[in-house]
Each structure stands twice: as structure tokens, then as C-alpha cells.
mmCIF file of C-alpha atoms and ligand atoms in Angstrom:
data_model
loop_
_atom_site.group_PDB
_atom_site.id
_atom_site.type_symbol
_atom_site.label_atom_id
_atom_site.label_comp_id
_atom_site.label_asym_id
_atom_site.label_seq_id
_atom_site.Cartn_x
_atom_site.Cartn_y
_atom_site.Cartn_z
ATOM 1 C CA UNK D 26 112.451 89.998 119.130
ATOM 2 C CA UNK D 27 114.650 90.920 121.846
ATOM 3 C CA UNK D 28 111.700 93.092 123.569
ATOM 4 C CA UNK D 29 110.158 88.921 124.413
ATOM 5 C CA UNK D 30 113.415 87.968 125.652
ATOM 6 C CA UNK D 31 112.526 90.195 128.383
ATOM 7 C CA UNK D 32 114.913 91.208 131.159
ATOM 8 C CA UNK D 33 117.210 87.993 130.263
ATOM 9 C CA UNK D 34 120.356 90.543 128.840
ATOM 10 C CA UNK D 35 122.520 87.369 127.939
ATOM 11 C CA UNK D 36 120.054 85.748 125.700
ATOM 12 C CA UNK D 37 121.410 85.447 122.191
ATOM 13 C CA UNK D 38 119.105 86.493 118.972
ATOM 14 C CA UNK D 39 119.254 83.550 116.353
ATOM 15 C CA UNK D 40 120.265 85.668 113.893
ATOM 16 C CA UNK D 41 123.729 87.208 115.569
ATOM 17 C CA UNK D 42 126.798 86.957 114.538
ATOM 18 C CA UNK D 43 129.982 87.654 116.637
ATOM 19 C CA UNK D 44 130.492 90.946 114.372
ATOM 20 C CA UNK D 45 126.528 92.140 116.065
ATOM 21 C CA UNK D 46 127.854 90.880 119.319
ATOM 22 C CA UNK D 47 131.182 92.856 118.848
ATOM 23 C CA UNK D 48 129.153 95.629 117.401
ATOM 24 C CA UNK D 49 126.717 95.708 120.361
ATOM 25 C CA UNK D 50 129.450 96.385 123.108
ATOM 26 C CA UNK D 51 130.530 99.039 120.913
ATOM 27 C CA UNK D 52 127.576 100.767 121.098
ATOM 28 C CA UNK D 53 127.248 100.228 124.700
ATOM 29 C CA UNK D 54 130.295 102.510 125.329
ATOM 30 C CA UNK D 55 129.289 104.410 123.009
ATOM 31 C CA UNK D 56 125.543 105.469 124.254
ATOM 32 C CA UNK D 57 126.642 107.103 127.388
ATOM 33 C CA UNK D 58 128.321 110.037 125.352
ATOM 34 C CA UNK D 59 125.764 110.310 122.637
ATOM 35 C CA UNK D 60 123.595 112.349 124.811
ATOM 36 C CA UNK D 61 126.734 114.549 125.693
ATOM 37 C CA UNK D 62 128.274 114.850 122.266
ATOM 38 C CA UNK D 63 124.043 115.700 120.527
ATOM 39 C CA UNK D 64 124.061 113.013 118.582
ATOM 40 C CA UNK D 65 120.836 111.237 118.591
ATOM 41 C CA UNK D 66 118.185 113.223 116.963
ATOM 42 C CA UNK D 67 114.312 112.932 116.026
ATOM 43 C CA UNK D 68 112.479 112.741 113.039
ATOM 44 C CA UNK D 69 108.681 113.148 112.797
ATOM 45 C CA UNK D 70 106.425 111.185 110.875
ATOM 46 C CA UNK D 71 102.949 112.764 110.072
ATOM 47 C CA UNK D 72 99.885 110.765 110.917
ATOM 48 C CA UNK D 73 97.102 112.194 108.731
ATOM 49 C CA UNK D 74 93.400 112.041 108.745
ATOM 50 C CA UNK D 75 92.119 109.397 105.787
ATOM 51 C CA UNK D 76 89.446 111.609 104.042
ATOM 52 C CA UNK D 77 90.455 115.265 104.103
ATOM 53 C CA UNK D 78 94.286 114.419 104.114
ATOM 54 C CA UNK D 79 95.099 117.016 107.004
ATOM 55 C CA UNK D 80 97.722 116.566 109.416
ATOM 56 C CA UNK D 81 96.119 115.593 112.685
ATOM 57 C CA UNK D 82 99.516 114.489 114.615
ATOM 58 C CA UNK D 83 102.897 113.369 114.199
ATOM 59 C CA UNK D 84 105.312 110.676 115.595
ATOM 60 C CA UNK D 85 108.559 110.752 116.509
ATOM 61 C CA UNK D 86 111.037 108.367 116.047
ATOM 62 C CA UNK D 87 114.930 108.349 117.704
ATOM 63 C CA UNK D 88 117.869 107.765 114.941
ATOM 64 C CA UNK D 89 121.259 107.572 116.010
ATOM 65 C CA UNK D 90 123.929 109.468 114.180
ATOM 66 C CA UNK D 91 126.920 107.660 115.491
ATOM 67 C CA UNK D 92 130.237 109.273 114.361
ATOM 68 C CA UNK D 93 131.470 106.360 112.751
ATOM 69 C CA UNK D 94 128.548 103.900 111.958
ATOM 70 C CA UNK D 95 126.220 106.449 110.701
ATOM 71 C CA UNK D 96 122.903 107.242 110.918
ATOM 72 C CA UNK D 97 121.274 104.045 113.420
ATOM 73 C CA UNK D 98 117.789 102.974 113.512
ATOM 74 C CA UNK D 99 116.273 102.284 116.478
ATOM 75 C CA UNK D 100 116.141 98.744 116.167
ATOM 76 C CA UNK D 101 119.801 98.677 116.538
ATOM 77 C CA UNK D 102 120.422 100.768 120.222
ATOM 78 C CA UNK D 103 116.925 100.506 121.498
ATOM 79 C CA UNK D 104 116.964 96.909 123.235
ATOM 80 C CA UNK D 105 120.222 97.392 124.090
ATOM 81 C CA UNK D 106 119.755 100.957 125.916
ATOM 82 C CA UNK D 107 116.476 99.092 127.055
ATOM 83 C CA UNK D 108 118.765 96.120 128.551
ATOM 84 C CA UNK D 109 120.919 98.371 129.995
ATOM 85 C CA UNK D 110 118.742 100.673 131.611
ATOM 86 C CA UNK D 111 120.325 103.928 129.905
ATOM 87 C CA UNK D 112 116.409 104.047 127.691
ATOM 88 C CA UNK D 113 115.927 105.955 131.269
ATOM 89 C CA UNK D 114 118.212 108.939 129.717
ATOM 90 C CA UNK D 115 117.028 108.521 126.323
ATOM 91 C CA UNK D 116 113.774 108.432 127.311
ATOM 92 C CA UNK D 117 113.746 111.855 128.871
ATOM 93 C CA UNK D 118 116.331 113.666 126.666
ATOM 94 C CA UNK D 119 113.331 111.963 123.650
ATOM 95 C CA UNK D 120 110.341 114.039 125.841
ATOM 96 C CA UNK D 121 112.030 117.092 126.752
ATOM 97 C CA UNK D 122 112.907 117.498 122.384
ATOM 98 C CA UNK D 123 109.584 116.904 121.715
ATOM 99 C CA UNK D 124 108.292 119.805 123.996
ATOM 100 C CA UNK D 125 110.979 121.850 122.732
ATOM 101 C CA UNK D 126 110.632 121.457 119.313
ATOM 102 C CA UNK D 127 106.991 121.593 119.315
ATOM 103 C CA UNK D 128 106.157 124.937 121.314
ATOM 104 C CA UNK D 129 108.636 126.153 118.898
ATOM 105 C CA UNK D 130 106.881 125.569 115.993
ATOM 106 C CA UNK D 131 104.067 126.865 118.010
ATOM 107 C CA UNK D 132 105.917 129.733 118.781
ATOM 108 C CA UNK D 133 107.051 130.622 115.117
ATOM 109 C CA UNK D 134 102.695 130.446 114.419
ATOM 110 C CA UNK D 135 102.651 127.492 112.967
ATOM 111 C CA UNK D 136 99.486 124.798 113.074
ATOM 112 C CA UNK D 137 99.311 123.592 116.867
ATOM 113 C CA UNK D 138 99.849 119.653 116.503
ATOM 114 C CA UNK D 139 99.696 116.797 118.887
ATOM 115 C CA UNK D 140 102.875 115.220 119.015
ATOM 116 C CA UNK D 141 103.392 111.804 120.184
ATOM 117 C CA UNK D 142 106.628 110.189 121.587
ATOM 118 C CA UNK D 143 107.225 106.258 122.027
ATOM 119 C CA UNK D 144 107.641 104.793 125.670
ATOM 120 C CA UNK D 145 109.808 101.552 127.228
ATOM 121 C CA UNK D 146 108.204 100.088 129.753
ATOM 122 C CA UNK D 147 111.426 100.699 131.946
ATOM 123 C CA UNK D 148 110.417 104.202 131.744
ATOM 124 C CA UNK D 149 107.292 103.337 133.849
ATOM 125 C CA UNK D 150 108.970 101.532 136.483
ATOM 126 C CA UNK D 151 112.309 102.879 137.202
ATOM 127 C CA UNK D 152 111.717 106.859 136.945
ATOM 128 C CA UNK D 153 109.622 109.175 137.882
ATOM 129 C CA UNK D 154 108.377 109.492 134.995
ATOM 130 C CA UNK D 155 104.858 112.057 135.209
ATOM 131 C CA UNK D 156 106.803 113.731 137.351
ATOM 132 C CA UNK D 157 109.353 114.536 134.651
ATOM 133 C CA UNK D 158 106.810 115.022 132.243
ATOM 134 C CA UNK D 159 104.877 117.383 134.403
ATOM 135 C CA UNK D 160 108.408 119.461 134.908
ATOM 136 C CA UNK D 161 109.134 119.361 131.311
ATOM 137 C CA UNK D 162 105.550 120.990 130.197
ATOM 138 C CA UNK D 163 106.149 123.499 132.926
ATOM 139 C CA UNK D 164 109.428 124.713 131.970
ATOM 140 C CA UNK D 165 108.765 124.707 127.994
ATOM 141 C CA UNK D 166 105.471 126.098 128.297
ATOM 142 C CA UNK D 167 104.188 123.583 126.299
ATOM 143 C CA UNK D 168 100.393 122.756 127.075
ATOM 144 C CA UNK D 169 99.799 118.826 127.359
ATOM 145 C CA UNK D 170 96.859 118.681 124.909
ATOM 146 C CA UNK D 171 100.113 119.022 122.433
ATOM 147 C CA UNK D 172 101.930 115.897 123.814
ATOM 148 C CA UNK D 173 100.878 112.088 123.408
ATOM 149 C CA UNK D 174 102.438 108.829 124.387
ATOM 150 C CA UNK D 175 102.477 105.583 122.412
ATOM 151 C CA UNK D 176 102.819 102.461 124.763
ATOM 152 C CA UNK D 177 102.556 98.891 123.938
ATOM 153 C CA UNK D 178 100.150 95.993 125.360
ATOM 154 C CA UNK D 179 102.646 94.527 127.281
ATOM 155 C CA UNK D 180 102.897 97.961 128.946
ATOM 156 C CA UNK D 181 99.648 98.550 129.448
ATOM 157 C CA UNK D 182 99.075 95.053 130.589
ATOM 158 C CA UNK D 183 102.204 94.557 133.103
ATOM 159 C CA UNK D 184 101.396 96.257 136.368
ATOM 160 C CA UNK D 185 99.355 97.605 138.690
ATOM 161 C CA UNK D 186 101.681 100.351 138.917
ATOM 162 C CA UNK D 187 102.145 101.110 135.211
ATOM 163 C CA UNK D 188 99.333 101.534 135.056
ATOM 164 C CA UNK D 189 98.213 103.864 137.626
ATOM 165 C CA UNK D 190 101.424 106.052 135.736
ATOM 166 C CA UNK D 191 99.018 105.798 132.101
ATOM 167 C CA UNK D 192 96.182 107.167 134.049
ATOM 168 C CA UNK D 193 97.936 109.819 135.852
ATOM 169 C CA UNK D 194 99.447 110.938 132.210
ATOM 170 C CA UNK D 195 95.972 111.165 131.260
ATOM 171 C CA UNK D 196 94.851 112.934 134.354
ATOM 172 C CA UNK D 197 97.105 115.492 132.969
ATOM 173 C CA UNK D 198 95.794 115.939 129.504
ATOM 174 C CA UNK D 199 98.611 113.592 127.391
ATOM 175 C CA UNK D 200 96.692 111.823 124.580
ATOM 176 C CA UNK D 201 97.541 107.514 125.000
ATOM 177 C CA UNK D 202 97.881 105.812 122.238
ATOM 178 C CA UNK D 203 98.546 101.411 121.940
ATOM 179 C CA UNK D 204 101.368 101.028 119.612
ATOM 180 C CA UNK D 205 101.397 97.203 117.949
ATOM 181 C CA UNK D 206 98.116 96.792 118.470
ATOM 182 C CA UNK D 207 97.098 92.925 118.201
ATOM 183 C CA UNK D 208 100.578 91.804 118.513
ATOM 184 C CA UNK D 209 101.062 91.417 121.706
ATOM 185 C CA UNK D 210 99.050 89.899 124.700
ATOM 186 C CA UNK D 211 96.284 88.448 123.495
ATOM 187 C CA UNK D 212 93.536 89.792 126.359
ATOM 188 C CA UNK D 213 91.732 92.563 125.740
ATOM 189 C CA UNK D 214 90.193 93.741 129.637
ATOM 190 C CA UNK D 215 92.926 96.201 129.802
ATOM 191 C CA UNK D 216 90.943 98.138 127.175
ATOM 192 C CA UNK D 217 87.849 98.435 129.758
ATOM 193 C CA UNK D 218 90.284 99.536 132.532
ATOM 194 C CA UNK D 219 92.818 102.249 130.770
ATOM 195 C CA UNK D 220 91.977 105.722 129.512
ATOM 196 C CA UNK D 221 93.282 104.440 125.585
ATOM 197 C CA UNK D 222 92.326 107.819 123.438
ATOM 198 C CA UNK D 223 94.542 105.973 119.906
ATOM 199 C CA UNK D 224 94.524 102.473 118.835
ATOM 200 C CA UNK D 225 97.692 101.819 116.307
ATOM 201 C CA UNK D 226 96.642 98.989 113.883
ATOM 202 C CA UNK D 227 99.672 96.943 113.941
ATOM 203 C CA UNK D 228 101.682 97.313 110.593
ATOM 204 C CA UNK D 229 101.829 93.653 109.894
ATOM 205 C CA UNK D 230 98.122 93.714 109.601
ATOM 206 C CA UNK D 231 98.141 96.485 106.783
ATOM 207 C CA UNK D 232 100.976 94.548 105.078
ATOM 208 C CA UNK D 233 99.115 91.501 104.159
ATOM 209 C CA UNK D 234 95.729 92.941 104.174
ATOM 210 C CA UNK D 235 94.770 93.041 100.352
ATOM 211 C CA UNK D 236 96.034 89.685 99.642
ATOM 212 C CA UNK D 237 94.953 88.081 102.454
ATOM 213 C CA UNK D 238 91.223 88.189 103.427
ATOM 214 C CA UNK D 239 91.827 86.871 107.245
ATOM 215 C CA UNK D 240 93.749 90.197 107.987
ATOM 216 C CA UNK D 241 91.792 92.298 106.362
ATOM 217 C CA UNK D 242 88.848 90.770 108.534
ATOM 218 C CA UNK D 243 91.267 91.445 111.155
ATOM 219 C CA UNK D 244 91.488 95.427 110.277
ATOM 220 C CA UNK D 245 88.102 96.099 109.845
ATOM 221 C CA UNK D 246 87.353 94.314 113.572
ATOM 222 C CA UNK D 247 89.479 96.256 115.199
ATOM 223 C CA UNK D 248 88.540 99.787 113.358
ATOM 224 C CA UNK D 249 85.002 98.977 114.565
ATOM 225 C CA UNK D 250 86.393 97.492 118.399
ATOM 226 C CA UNK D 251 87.684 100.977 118.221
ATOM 227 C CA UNK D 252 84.939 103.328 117.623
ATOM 228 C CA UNK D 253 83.206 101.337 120.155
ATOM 229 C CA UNK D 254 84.684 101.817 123.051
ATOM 230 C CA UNK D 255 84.850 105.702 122.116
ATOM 231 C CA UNK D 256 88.335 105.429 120.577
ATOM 232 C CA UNK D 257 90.423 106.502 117.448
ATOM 233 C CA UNK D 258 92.043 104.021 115.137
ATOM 234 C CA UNK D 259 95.230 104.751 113.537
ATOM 235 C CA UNK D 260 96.619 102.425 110.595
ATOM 236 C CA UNK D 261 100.650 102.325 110.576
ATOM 237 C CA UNK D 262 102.489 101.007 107.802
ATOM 238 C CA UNK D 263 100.343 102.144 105.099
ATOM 239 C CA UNK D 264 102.405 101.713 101.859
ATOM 240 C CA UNK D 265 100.344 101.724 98.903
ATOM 241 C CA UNK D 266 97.685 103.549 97.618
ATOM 242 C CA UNK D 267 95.166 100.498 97.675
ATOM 243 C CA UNK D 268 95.866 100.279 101.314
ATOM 244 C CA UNK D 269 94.561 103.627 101.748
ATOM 245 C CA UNK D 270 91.514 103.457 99.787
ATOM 246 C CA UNK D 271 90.775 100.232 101.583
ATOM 247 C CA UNK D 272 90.870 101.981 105.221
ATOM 248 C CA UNK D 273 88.887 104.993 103.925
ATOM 249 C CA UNK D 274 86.044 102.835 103.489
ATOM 250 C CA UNK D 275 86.559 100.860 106.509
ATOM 251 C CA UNK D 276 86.460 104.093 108.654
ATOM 252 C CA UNK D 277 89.978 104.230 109.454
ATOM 253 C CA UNK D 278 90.061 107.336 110.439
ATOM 254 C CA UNK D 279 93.873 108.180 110.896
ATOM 255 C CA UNK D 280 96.749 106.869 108.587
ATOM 256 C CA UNK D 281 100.189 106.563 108.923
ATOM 257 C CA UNK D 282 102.787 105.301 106.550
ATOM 258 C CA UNK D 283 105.546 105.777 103.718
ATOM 259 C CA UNK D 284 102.689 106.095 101.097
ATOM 260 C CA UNK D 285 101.878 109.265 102.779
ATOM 261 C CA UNK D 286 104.921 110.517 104.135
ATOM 262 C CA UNK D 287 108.425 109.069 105.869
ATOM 263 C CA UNK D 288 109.867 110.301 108.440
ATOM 264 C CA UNK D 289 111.682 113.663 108.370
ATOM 265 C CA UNK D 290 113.938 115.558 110.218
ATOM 266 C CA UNK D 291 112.345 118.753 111.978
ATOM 267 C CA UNK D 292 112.996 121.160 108.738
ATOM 268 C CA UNK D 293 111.186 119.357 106.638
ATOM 269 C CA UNK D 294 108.283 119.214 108.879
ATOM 270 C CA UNK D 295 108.157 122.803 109.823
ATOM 271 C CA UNK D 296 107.193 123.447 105.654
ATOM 272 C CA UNK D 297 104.588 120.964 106.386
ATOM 273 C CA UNK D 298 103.037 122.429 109.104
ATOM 274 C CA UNK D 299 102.996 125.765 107.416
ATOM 275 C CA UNK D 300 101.020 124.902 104.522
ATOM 276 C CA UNK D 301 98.626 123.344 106.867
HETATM 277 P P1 C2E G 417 106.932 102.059 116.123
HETATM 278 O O1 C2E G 417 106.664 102.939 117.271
HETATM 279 O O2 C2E G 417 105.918 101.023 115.799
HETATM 280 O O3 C2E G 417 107.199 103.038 114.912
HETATM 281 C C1 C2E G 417 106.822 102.780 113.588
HETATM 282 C C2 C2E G 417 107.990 102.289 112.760
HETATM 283 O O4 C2E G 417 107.515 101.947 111.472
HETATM 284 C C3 C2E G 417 109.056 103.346 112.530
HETATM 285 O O5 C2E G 417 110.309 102.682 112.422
HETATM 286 C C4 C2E G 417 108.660 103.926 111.184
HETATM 287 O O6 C2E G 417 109.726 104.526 110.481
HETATM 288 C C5 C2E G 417 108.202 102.683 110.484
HETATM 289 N N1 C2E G 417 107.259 102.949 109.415
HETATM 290 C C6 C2E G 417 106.405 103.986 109.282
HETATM 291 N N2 C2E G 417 105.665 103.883 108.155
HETATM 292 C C7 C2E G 417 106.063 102.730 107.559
HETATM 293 C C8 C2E G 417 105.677 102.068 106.336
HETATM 294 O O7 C2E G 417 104.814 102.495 105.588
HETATM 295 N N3 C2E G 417 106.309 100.891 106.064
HETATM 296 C C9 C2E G 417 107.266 100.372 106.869
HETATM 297 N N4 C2E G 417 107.838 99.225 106.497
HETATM 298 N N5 C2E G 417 107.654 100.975 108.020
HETATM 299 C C10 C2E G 417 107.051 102.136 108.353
HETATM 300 P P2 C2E G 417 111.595 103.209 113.182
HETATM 301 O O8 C2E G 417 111.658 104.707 113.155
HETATM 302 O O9 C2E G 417 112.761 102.443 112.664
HETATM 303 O O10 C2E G 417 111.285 102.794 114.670
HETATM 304 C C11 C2E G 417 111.209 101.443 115.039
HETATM 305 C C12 C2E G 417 110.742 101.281 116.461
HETATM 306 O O11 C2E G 417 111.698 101.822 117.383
HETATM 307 C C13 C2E G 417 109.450 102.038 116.768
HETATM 308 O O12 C2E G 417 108.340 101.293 116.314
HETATM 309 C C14 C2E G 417 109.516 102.136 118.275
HETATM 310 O O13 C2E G 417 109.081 100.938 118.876
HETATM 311 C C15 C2E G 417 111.015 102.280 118.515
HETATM 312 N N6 C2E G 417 111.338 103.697 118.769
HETATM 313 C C16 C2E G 417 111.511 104.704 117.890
HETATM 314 N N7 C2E G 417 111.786 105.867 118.522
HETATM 315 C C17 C2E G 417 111.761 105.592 119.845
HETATM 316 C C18 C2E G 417 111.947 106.376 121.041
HETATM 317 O O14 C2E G 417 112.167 107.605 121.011
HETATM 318 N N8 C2E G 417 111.859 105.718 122.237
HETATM 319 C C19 C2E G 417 111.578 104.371 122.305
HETATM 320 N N9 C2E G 417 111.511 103.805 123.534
HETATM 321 N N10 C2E G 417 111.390 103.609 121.215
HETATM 322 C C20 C2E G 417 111.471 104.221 120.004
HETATM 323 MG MG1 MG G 418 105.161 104.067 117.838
HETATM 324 MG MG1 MG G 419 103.984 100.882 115.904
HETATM 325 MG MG1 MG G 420 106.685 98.674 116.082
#
């Protein structure tokens, strides 16, 4: 839970040890040649529609392979890049692959697919970030009907400014998305006052929805909140095959989870896309 710690870089997680603490200032040092030395890298996990099973978009996700710790999740380096401030360089070296690898696939004719990359709120504050997004598009001649963002409540909630940047990203054509949703702050009027195109059921919702009724209540609210207000719902997290047949009649319209598929590096996602 280091994200609600906020800002405060000293606080201590209950469950560290002195090894994390050690291991943490290692990867400090670390970080700022990773970029340098190529070795973070993104996989893509398909997002799919519920009923026909097509491939309507794809997320991708930052892993870390360090040269002696191995392949990192992004729980372990993203709150500390984020408490750090270098989540700034991530951040864009994270967009401008995306673009990359996406008008590639374009490029080599295969399916033309959304593709949507996570965002910490220090990326809204402390950069120019449309700016850099707008450059990026521009110089890989990727069009930004092809590129989403997925930001969380407490961005979308925080400031004035943030979000003036989430309208200005949709000015320009990038699909929003709310990652965690019903997690996080518990007001909804940002939902009247953003341009939201994807709602992203949070995962612990899914998780404990067929044994427990309250969150499946839950999911089926906020699939219908959804289509309301003119929006998409996307379930993540969707691990067994019950789950899925229990969103397909509830209208979920996108799904997203290990059931379907994990993951992958790049390769394995071009053979997707070409089946498509
Ligand atoms: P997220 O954006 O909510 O991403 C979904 C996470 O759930 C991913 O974990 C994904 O691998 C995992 N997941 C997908 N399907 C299932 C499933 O069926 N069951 C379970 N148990 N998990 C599933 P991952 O890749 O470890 O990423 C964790 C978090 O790290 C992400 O949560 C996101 O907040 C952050 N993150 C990942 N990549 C980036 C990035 O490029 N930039 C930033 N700022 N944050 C990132
Ligand atoms: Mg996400
Ligand atoms: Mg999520
Ligand atoms: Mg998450």
C-alpha cells in the first residue's frame, strides 16, 4: 500500500524486513541505468470482448529484468521510482515503446489495436506530459485513436490541474480508462466532470464475486453505472471460467484476465494479432 502512504518516502511498510529495505536502495542505484543498459521491457495483456472473444485492446505492463535479481514485477520498482521521482523517465521511455511497438505491428499489416499504457500521478504534475505524448505520436506516426491511458481515482480526483491534462489527452483522441475502479476515493462527481471512455472493474471485486453475493451486487452496479453514463466496462482479474460466464450475462462487455490470456512479451502477441 505504499501508493496511500503518499509522498511520505520514509514511511515503513509493515511487512519489511531490513533485507527489502537493503534490497530497495539497491534498486535505487540501480534504476537510473536500467533505461541506459534496455533492461526494462513490456509485456501486453489482451483485453477481449466477452461474447465474440475478439481482441478489442491490450495492456501493457513494465517488468524489470535486472541483471542479477531477475525478471521484477512492478510492484517491486514502481513506488520506489514513484518516490523518487525517476517514474518521470519510466513513464516516457513506457509511452514512447508503446507507440513504437504498436505502429509496428501496424506497419507489418497486422489488426490495428488500441493499446493502453498505465499512468503515476507524478506524471501529471511534474512533466509535460501531453506535450510528450503529442511529440511521441508525431514522430512514430502513430495515430492516437491507437493509444489509451489507464489512470486511477485518486488521479482523476486530485487536481484541478490533472485534470485539465485527462481532458486535453482526450482532446487529442487517447481513449481514458479508470484503473481500480471502486477502490479508491469513494465519490463518484468526478465521473460527471471527466471524459472516462473505460471503467476497469477492480480485480478484487471479480475475485470474490461467485462466493460472495455483496460483490457480485457490487459488479453488476457498476457494469450498469457504466453503460449509463455512455461508458465501457472492463472486468480485470478474470480467472476462471465461471467468472466469465457470470459477466457475459451481466453485460460486461470487455474482459481481462489469466483465464483468457497472461501477459506476454511482444512476440507472442504479434501471432495473436495475426490470427485476428
Ligand atoms: P494494473 O494496472 O491494475 O494491472 C493489472 C495487474 O493485474 C497486472 O499486474 C496483471 O499482470 C495482473 N493480472 C492480470 N490478470 C490477472 C488475473 O487474472 N489474476 C491476477 N491475480 N492478476 C492479474 P502487474 O503486471 O504485476 O502490474 C501491477 C501494477 O503495476 C499494475 O496494476 C499497475 O498499477 C502497475 N504498472 C504496471 N506497468 C506499469 C507502467 O508501465 N507504469 C506505471 N506507472 N505502473 C505500471
Ligand atoms: Mg492498469
Ligand atoms: Mg487495474
Ligand atoms: Mg492494480
Amino acid at each position: 500500500q505504499a501508493k496511500s502512504l503518499g509522498k511520505n518516502r520514509y514511511a515503513l511498510h509493515s511487512t519489511d524486513t531490513l533485507t527489502d529495505l537493503m534490497g530497495d536502495s539497491i534498486l535505487e542505484m540501480d534504476m537510473r541505468r536500467a533505461l541506459e543498459q534496455n533492461e526494462f521491457i513490456l509485456y501486453y495483456q489482451p483485453q477481449l470482448h466477452s461474447c465474440t472473444q475478439e481482441i478489442v485492446g491490450l495492456e501493457a505492463l513494465i517488468r524489470w529484468q535486472h541483471p542479477t535479481l531477475g525478471h521484477l514485477a512492478p510492484n517491486r520498482f514502481i513506488s520506489l521510482a514513484e518516490e523518487n521521482g525517476y517514474i518521470t523517465k519510466i513513464g516516457e521511455w513506457v509511452i514512447a515503446e508503446v507507440c513504437k511497438q504498436n505502429k509496428k505491428w501496424q506497419d507489418d499489416g497486422l489488426k490495428h489495436i488500441q493499446v493502453h499504457v498505465n499512468l503515476s500521478s507524478q506524471q501529471f504534475n511534474k512533466t509535460n506530459l501531453v506535450q510528450f505524448i503529442e511529440q511521441t505520436l508525431e514522430e512514430t506516426g502513430l495515430k492516437s485513436q491507437y493509444l489509451g491511458v489507464e489512470i486511477t481515482e485518486y488521479i482523476a480526483m486530485e487536481d484541478e490541474s490533472s485534470i485539465n491534462v485527462v481532458r486535453k489527452l482526450k482532446e487529442i483522441g487517447i481513449a481514458i480508462s479508470i484503473d481500480d475502479f471502486g477502490i479508491g476515493h469513494n465519490s463518484l462527481h468526478y465521473l460527471k466532470h471527466l471524459p472516462i471512455d473505460f471503467i476497469k472493474i477492480d480485480r478484487s471485486f471479480i475475485a470474490d464475486m461467485m462466493k460472495d453475493q455483496h460483490n457480485a451486487i457490487i459488479v453488476q452496479t457498476i457494469i450498469d453505472l457504466t453503460h449509463n453514463l455512455g461508458m465501457e466496462v472492463i472486468a480485470e482479474g478474470v480467472e476462471t471460467l465461471d467468472q466469465l460466464e457470470f459477466l457475459k450475462d451481466h453485460n460486461c462487455t470487455i474482459v481481462q484476465g489469466f483465464v483468457l490470456y497472461k501477459p506476454l512479451p511482444a512476440k507472442e502477441i504479434r501471432k495473436l494479432l495475426q490470427v485476428e
